[in-house]
Amino acid sequence: MGVIFVVSIRTFEWEDANEFYNYLMKVADQTPYLSFSGEDVRVRFTPEMLASQIENDHLNISFLAIDRQKIIGLSQLSRNPLPRFANRAEFAISVDKDYWGKHIGSQLLEKTIQWGENRWHVGGIYLDVANDNERAFNLYSKYGFKIIGEYPILITVDGRDLAGKMMYKDLRNKPRVRKRSVSGYKLLK
């Protein structure tokens, strides 16, 4: 295991809007595996539009990895507002290519899973990954995500269809620690 590059991980705030927009513009052109291109960002998003997401932290939460006041990574958790979907969330992540291999993705993923478990109390987290995105697949597998389905077409990049997989992390069957008793801690199922 290489050296872990420790950064500040925090939620997205209004004052981050311009830097957030610039970050999306940069990473969109670094990899074909995001759901949007640099052109999509330019045409479909504004800093104000991105900032409006923080008004719905019960439906969308964004975590930023910050190094020297610069956004270098992003993870997002979102869920459907309908009550029948309240027990599940969807995950997305990106990291500036200059910081790949420095465990930024792991730090973001850990924080996002904790939020889903402890704040939203979801039973599971879903994500999509392109078949040939081995780096992301390895990260998700390391954190307990399992393949549960396949997409013949996940996304289309420059006219080329990329197949993908749906992955899922079950949060329902995780043992919980009960308060300390005289005999020590007891695990609950």
PDB file of C-alpha atoms in Angstrom:
ATOM      1  CA  MET A   1       0.000   0.000   0.000  1.00  0.00           C
ATOM      2  CA  GLY A   2       1.341   3.428  -0.932  1.00  0.00           C
ATOM      3  CA  VAL A   3       1.420   6.552   1.168  1.00  0.00           C
ATOM      4  CA  ILE A   4      -2.037   7.844   2.016  1.00  0.00           C
ATOM      5  CA  PHE A   5      -2.483  11.475   1.034  1.00  0.00           C
ATOM      6  CA  VAL A   6      -4.662  13.000   3.763  1.00  0.00           C
ATOM      7  CA  VAL A   7      -6.943  15.829   2.713  1.00  0.00           C
ATOM      8  CA  SER A   8      -9.859  17.673   4.236  1.00  0.00           C
ATOM      9  CA  ILE A   9     -13.210  16.049   3.435  1.00  0.00           C
ATOM     10  CA  ARG A  10     -16.245  18.266   3.952  1.00  0.00           C
ATOM     11  CA  THR A  11     -19.685  18.948   2.566  1.00  0.00           C
ATOM     12  CA  PHE A  12     -20.269  21.268  -0.365  1.00  0.00           C
ATOM     13  CA  GLU A  13     -21.210  24.833   0.665  1.00  0.00           C
ATOM     14  CA  TRP A  14     -22.572  27.824  -1.280  1.00  0.00           C
ATOM     15  CA  GLU A  15     -19.185  29.533  -1.393  1.00  0.00           C
ATOM     16  CA  ASP A  16     -17.744  26.477  -3.224  1.00  0.00           C
ATOM     17  CA  ALA A  17     -19.965  26.945  -6.280  1.00  0.00           C
ATOM     18  CA  ASN A  18     -17.428  28.526  -8.669  1.00  0.00           C
ATOM     19  CA  GLU A  19     -14.564  26.229  -7.637  1.00  0.00           C
ATOM     20  CA  PHE A  20     -16.959  23.255  -7.875  1.00  0.00           C
ATOM     21  CA  TYR A  21     -17.946  24.253 -11.419  1.00  0.00           C
ATOM     22  CA  ASN A  22     -14.276  24.616 -12.427  1.00  0.00           C
ATOM     23  CA  TYR A  23     -13.480  21.223 -10.872  1.00  0.00           C
ATOM     24  CA  LEU A  24     -16.259  19.552 -12.891  1.00  0.00           C
ATOM     25  CA  MET A  25     -14.960  21.190 -16.084  1.00  0.00           C
ATOM     26  CA  LYS A  26     -11.484  19.829 -15.390  1.00  0.00           C
ATOM     27  CA  VAL A  27     -12.338  16.233 -14.424  1.00  0.00           C
ATOM     28  CA  ALA A  28     -14.911  15.857 -17.195  1.00  0.00           C
ATOM     29  CA  ASP A  29     -12.073  16.059 -19.701  1.00  0.00           C
ATOM     30  CA  GLN A  30      -9.773  13.684 -17.750  1.00  0.00           C
ATOM     31  CA  THR A  31     -11.785  10.472 -18.044  1.00  0.00           C
ATOM     32  CA  PRO A  32     -14.524   9.008 -20.234  1.00  0.00           C
ATOM     33  CA  TYR A  33     -16.176   7.311 -17.258  1.00  0.00           C
ATOM     34  CA  LEU A  34     -18.182  10.225 -15.860  1.00  0.00           C
ATOM     35  CA  SER A  35     -21.831  10.692 -16.744  1.00  0.00           C
ATOM     36  CA  PHE A  36     -21.045  14.085 -18.281  1.00  0.00           C
ATOM     37  CA  SER A  37     -18.471  15.694 -20.577  1.00  0.00           C
ATOM     38  CA  GLY A  38     -16.850  19.113 -20.334  1.00  0.00           C
ATOM     39  CA  GLU A  39     -19.293  20.298 -22.978  1.00  0.00           C
ATOM     40  CA  ASP A  40     -22.210  18.998 -20.880  1.00  0.00           C
ATOM     41  CA  VAL A  41     -20.957  21.030 -17.920  1.00  0.00           C
ATOM     42  CA  ARG A  42     -20.641  24.185 -20.042  1.00  0.00           C
ATOM     43  CA  VAL A  43     -24.104  23.785 -21.602  1.00  0.00           C
ATOM     44  CA  ARG A  44     -26.169  22.355 -18.735  1.00  0.00           C
ATOM     45  CA  PHE A  45     -24.714  23.678 -15.459  1.00  0.00           C
ATOM     46  CA  THR A  46     -24.004  27.001 -13.809  1.00  0.00           C
ATOM     47  CA  PRO A  47     -22.327  27.569 -10.442  1.00  0.00           C
ATOM     48  CA  GLU A  48     -25.667  28.777  -9.048  1.00  0.00           C
ATOM     49  CA  MET A  49     -27.445  25.678 -10.274  1.00  0.00           C
ATOM     50  CA  LEU A  50     -24.841  23.450  -8.621  1.00  0.00           C
ATOM     51  CA  ALA A  51     -25.075  25.422  -5.371  1.00  0.00           C
ATOM     52  CA  SER A  52     -28.836  24.903  -5.227  1.00  0.00           C
ATOM     53  CA  GLN A  53     -28.191  21.206  -4.519  1.00  0.00           C
ATOM     54  CA  ILE A  54     -27.243  21.961  -0.923  1.00  0.00           C
ATOM     55  CA  GLU A  55     -30.799  23.030  -0.167  1.00  0.00           C
ATOM     56  CA  ASN A  56     -31.859  19.365  -0.408  1.00  0.00           C
ATOM     57  CA  ASP A  57     -29.413  17.551   1.890  1.00  0.00           C
ATOM     58  CA  HIS A  58     -32.115  14.995   2.669  1.00  0.00           C
ATOM     59  CA  LEU A  59     -32.008  14.000  -1.044  1.00  0.00           C
ATOM     60  CA  ASN A  60     -28.510  14.970  -2.245  1.00  0.00           C
ATOM     61  CA  ILE A  61     -25.244  15.347  -0.394  1.00  0.00           C
ATOM     62  CA  SER A  62     -21.870  16.199  -1.916  1.00  0.00           C
ATOM     63  CA  PHE A  63     -18.540  15.719  -0.190  1.00  0.00           C
ATOM     64  CA  LEU A  64     -15.469  17.581  -1.392  1.00  0.00           C
ATOM     65  CA  ALA A  65     -11.849  16.538  -0.981  1.00  0.00           C
ATOM     66  CA  ILE A  66      -9.854  19.726  -0.457  1.00  0.00           C
ATOM     67  CA  ASP A  67      -6.099  20.216  -0.768  1.00  0.00           C
ATOM     68  CA  ARG A  68      -4.786  23.736  -0.158  1.00  0.00           C
ATOM     69  CA  GLN A  69      -8.225  25.349  -0.753  1.00  0.00           C
ATOM     70  CA  LYS A  70      -8.582  23.480  -4.059  1.00  0.00           C
ATOM     71  CA  ILE A  71     -11.244  20.847  -4.806  1.00  0.00           C
ATOM     72  CA  ILE A  72      -9.490  17.642  -5.861  1.00  0.00           C
ATOM     73  CA  GLY A  73     -12.290  15.117  -5.410  1.00  0.00           C
ATOM     74  CA  LEU A  74     -16.040  14.799  -5.155  1.00  0.00           C
ATOM     75  CA  SER A  75     -18.446  12.139  -3.973  1.00  0.00           C
ATOM     76  CA  GLN A  76     -22.210  12.382  -4.135  1.00  0.00           C
ATOM     77  CA  LEU A  77     -25.021  10.427  -2.592  1.00  0.00           C
ATOM     78  CA  SER A  78     -28.563  10.928  -3.818  1.00  0.00           C
ATOM     79  CA  ARG A  79     -31.946   9.401  -3.298  1.00  0.00           C
ATOM     80  CA  ASN A  80     -35.414   9.562  -4.742  1.00  0.00           C
ATOM     81  CA  PRO A  81     -37.901  11.743  -2.805  1.00  0.00           C
ATOM     82  CA  LEU A  82     -40.680   9.143  -2.991  1.00  0.00           C
ATOM     83  CA  PRO A  83     -41.152   7.261   0.317  1.00  0.00           C
ATOM     84  CA  ARG A  84     -40.892   3.852  -1.341  1.00  0.00           C
ATOM     85  CA  PHE A  85     -37.318   4.686  -2.330  1.00  0.00           C
ATOM     86  CA  ALA A  86     -36.224   6.146   1.026  1.00  0.00           C
ATOM     87  CA  ASN A  87     -34.178   3.080   1.998  1.00  0.00           C
ATOM     88  CA  ARG A  88     -31.765   3.236  -0.948  1.00  0.00           C
ATOM     89  CA  ALA A  89     -29.253   5.730  -2.305  1.00  0.00           C
ATOM     90  CA  GLU A  90     -27.090   6.129  -5.396  1.00  0.00           C
ATOM     91  CA  PHE A  91     -23.391   6.951  -5.297  1.00  0.00           C
ATOM     92  CA  ALA A  92     -21.065   8.772  -7.714  1.00  0.00           C
ATOM     93  CA  ILE A  93     -17.428   9.840  -7.371  1.00  0.00           C
ATOM     94  CA  SER A  94     -14.641  11.621  -9.226  1.00  0.00           C
ATOM     95  CA  VAL A  95     -11.062  12.518  -8.369  1.00  0.00           C
ATOM     96  CA  ASP A  96      -8.740  14.931 -10.176  1.00  0.00           C
ATOM     97  CA  LYS A  97      -6.336  12.790 -12.238  1.00  0.00           C
ATOM     98  CA  ASP A  98      -3.365  14.577 -10.641  1.00  0.00           C
ATOM     99  CA  TYR A  99      -4.397  12.883  -7.362  1.00  0.00           C
ATOM    100  CA  TRP A 100      -5.161   9.361  -8.612  1.00  0.00           C
ATOM    101  CA  GLY A 101      -3.441   6.653  -6.570  1.00  0.00           C
ATOM    102  CA  LYS A 102      -3.312   8.800  -3.415  1.00  0.00           C
ATOM    103  CA  HIS A 103      -6.364   7.176  -1.712  1.00  0.00           C
ATOM    104  CA  ILE A 104      -8.575  10.241  -2.153  1.00  0.00           C
ATOM    105  CA  GLY A 105     -11.353   8.018  -3.531  1.00  0.00           C
ATOM    106  CA  SER A 106     -11.161   5.775  -0.465  1.00  0.00           C
ATOM    107  CA  GLN A 107     -11.473   8.728   1.886  1.00  0.00           C
ATOM    108  CA  LEU A 108     -14.466  10.092  -0.029  1.00  0.00           C
ATOM    109  CA  LEU A 109     -16.152   6.699  -0.243  1.00  0.00           C
ATOM    110  CA  GLU A 110     -15.753   6.068   3.500  1.00  0.00           C
ATOM    111  CA  LYS A 111     -17.279   9.446   4.357  1.00  0.00           C
ATOM    112  CA  THR A 112     -20.171   8.911   1.959  1.00  0.00           C
ATOM    113  CA  ILE A 113     -20.961   5.411   3.254  1.00  0.00           C
ATOM    114  CA  GLN A 114     -20.924   6.763   6.831  1.00  0.00           C
ATOM    115  CA  TRP A 115     -23.410   9.480   5.838  1.00  0.00           C
ATOM    116  CA  GLY A 116     -25.723   6.956   4.198  1.00  0.00           C
ATOM    117  CA  GLU A 117     -25.616   4.698   7.245  1.00  0.00           C
ATOM    118  CA  ASN A 118     -25.695   7.220  10.073  1.00  0.00           C
ATOM    119  CA  ARG A 119     -27.624  10.212   8.708  1.00  0.00           C
ATOM    120  CA  TRP A 120     -29.974   8.808   6.081  1.00  0.00           C
ATOM    121  CA  HIS A 121     -30.138   5.293   7.556  1.00  0.00           C
ATOM    122  CA  VAL A 122     -30.378   3.722   4.100  1.00  0.00           C
ATOM    123  CA  GLY A 123     -30.352  -0.042   3.712  1.00  0.00           C
ATOM    124  CA  GLY A 124     -28.182  -0.023   0.607  1.00  0.00           C
ATOM    125  CA  ILE A 125     -26.133   2.028  -1.816  1.00  0.00           C
ATOM    126  CA  TYR A 126     -26.105   1.487  -5.590  1.00  0.00           C
ATOM    127  CA  LEU A 127     -23.592   2.635  -8.186  1.00  0.00           C
ATOM    128  CA  ASP A 128     -22.784   2.111 -11.849  1.00  0.00           C
ATOM    129  CA  VAL A 129     -19.327   1.419 -13.240  1.00  0.00           C
ATOM    130  CA  ALA A 130     -18.047   0.923 -16.796  1.00  0.00           C
ATOM    131  CA  ASN A 131     -16.715  -2.583 -17.453  1.00  0.00           C
ATOM    132  CA  ASP A 132     -13.261  -1.346 -18.380  1.00  0.00           C
ATOM    133  CA  ASN A 133     -12.903   1.077 -15.420  1.00  0.00           C
ATOM    134  CA  GLU A 134     -10.766  -1.324 -13.414  1.00  0.00           C
ATOM    135  CA  ARG A 135      -9.507   1.323 -10.969  1.00  0.00           C
ATOM    136  CA  ALA A 136     -13.059   2.200  -9.860  1.00  0.00           C
ATOM    137  CA  PHE A 137     -14.202  -1.420  -9.823  1.00  0.00           C
ATOM    138  CA  ASN A 138     -11.329  -2.336  -7.477  1.00  0.00           C
ATOM    139  CA  LEU A 139     -12.145   0.565  -5.137  1.00  0.00           C
ATOM    140  CA  TYR A 140     -15.810  -0.362  -4.915  1.00  0.00           C
ATOM    141  CA  SER A 141     -15.051  -4.050  -4.377  1.00  0.00           C
ATOM    142  CA  LYS A 142     -12.627  -3.180  -1.584  1.00  0.00           C
ATOM    143  CA  TYR A 143     -15.497  -1.461   0.249  1.00  0.00           C
ATOM    144  CA  GLY A 144     -17.905  -4.374  -0.109  1.00  0.00           C
ATOM    145  CA  PHE A 145     -19.850  -3.446  -3.229  1.00  0.00           C
ATOM    146  CA  LYS A 146     -21.032  -6.489  -5.201  1.00  0.00           C
ATOM    147  CA  ILE A 147     -22.030  -6.793  -8.859  1.00  0.00           C
ATOM    148  CA  ILE A 148     -25.792  -7.272  -9.103  1.00  0.00           C
ATOM    149  CA  GLY A 149     -26.466  -6.563 -12.775  1.00  0.00           C
ATOM    150  CA  GLU A 150     -25.122  -5.636 -16.178  1.00  0.00           C
ATOM    151  CA  TYR A 151     -25.822  -2.825 -18.626  1.00  0.00           C
ATOM    152  CA  PRO A 152     -25.229  -3.600 -22.311  1.00  0.00           C
ATOM    153  CA  ILE A 153     -25.036   0.195 -22.698  1.00  0.00           C
ATOM    154  CA  LEU A 154     -24.108   2.192 -19.601  1.00  0.00           C
ATOM    155  CA  ILE A 155     -22.961   5.396 -21.329  1.00  0.00           C
ATOM    156  CA  THR A 156     -22.046   6.519 -24.831  1.00  0.00           C
ATOM    157  CA  VAL A 157     -18.749   8.361 -25.234  1.00  0.00           C
ATOM    158  CA  ASP A 158     -17.759   9.880 -28.586  1.00  0.00           C
ATOM    159  CA  GLY A 159     -20.273   7.644 -30.362  1.00  0.00           C
ATOM    160  CA  ARG A 160     -18.997   4.479 -28.675  1.00  0.00           C
ATOM    161  CA  ASP A 161     -21.255   2.555 -26.291  1.00  0.00           C
ATOM    162  CA  LEU A 162     -19.618   1.428 -23.054  1.00  0.00           C
ATOM    163  CA  ALA A 163     -21.083  -1.552 -21.219  1.00  0.00           C
ATOM    164  CA  GLY A 164     -21.174  -1.493 -17.436  1.00  0.00           C
ATOM    165  CA  LYS A 165     -22.173  -3.089 -14.200  1.00  0.00           C
ATOM    166  CA  MET A 166     -24.532  -2.131 -11.403  1.00  0.00           C
ATOM    167  CA  MET A 167     -23.009  -2.635  -7.972  1.00  0.00           C
ATOM    168  CA  TYR A 168     -24.628  -2.651  -4.542  1.00  0.00           C
ATOM    169  CA  LYS A 169     -23.488  -2.421  -0.930  1.00  0.00           C
ATOM    170  CA  ASP A 170     -25.911  -3.856   1.612  1.00  0.00           C
ATOM    171  CA  LEU A 171     -25.936  -1.806   4.817  1.00  0.00           C
ATOM    172  CA  ARG A 172     -28.773  -3.688   6.517  1.00  0.00           C
ATOM    173  CA  ASN A 173     -26.912  -6.667   7.947  1.00  0.00           C
ATOM    174  CA  LYS A 174     -23.983  -4.849   9.479  1.00  0.00           C
ATOM    175  CA  PRO A 175     -23.495  -5.768  13.155  1.00  0.00           C
ATOM    176  CA  ARG A 176     -24.159  -2.885  15.518  1.00  0.00           C
ATOM    177  CA  VAL A 177     -22.366  -2.362  18.822  1.00  0.00           C
ATOM    178  CA  ARG A 178     -24.612  -2.017  21.852  1.00  0.00           C
ATOM    179  CA  LYS A 179     -23.633   0.195  24.746  1.00  0.00           C
ATOM    180  CA  ARG A 180     -21.078  -1.245  27.082  1.00  0.00           C
ATOM    181  CA  SER A 181     -22.381  -3.585  29.734  1.00  0.00           C
ATOM    182  CA  VAL A 182     -20.623  -4.854  32.833  1.00  0.00           C
ATOM    183  CA  SER A 183     -19.278  -7.828  30.870  1.00  0.00           C
ATOM    184  CA  GLY A 184     -18.054  -5.697  27.938  1.00  0.00           C
ATOM    185  CA  TYR A 185     -19.487  -4.843  24.508  1.00  0.00           C
ATOM    186  CA  LYS A 186     -22.177  -6.973  22.925  1.00  0.00           C
ATOM    187  CA  LEU A 187     -22.707  -7.190  19.180  1.00  0.00           C
ATOM    188  CA  LEU A 188     -26.231  -7.061  17.856  1.00  0.00           C
ATOM    189  CA  LYS A 189     -27.296  -8.487  14.511  1.00  0.00           C
TER     190      LYS A 189
END
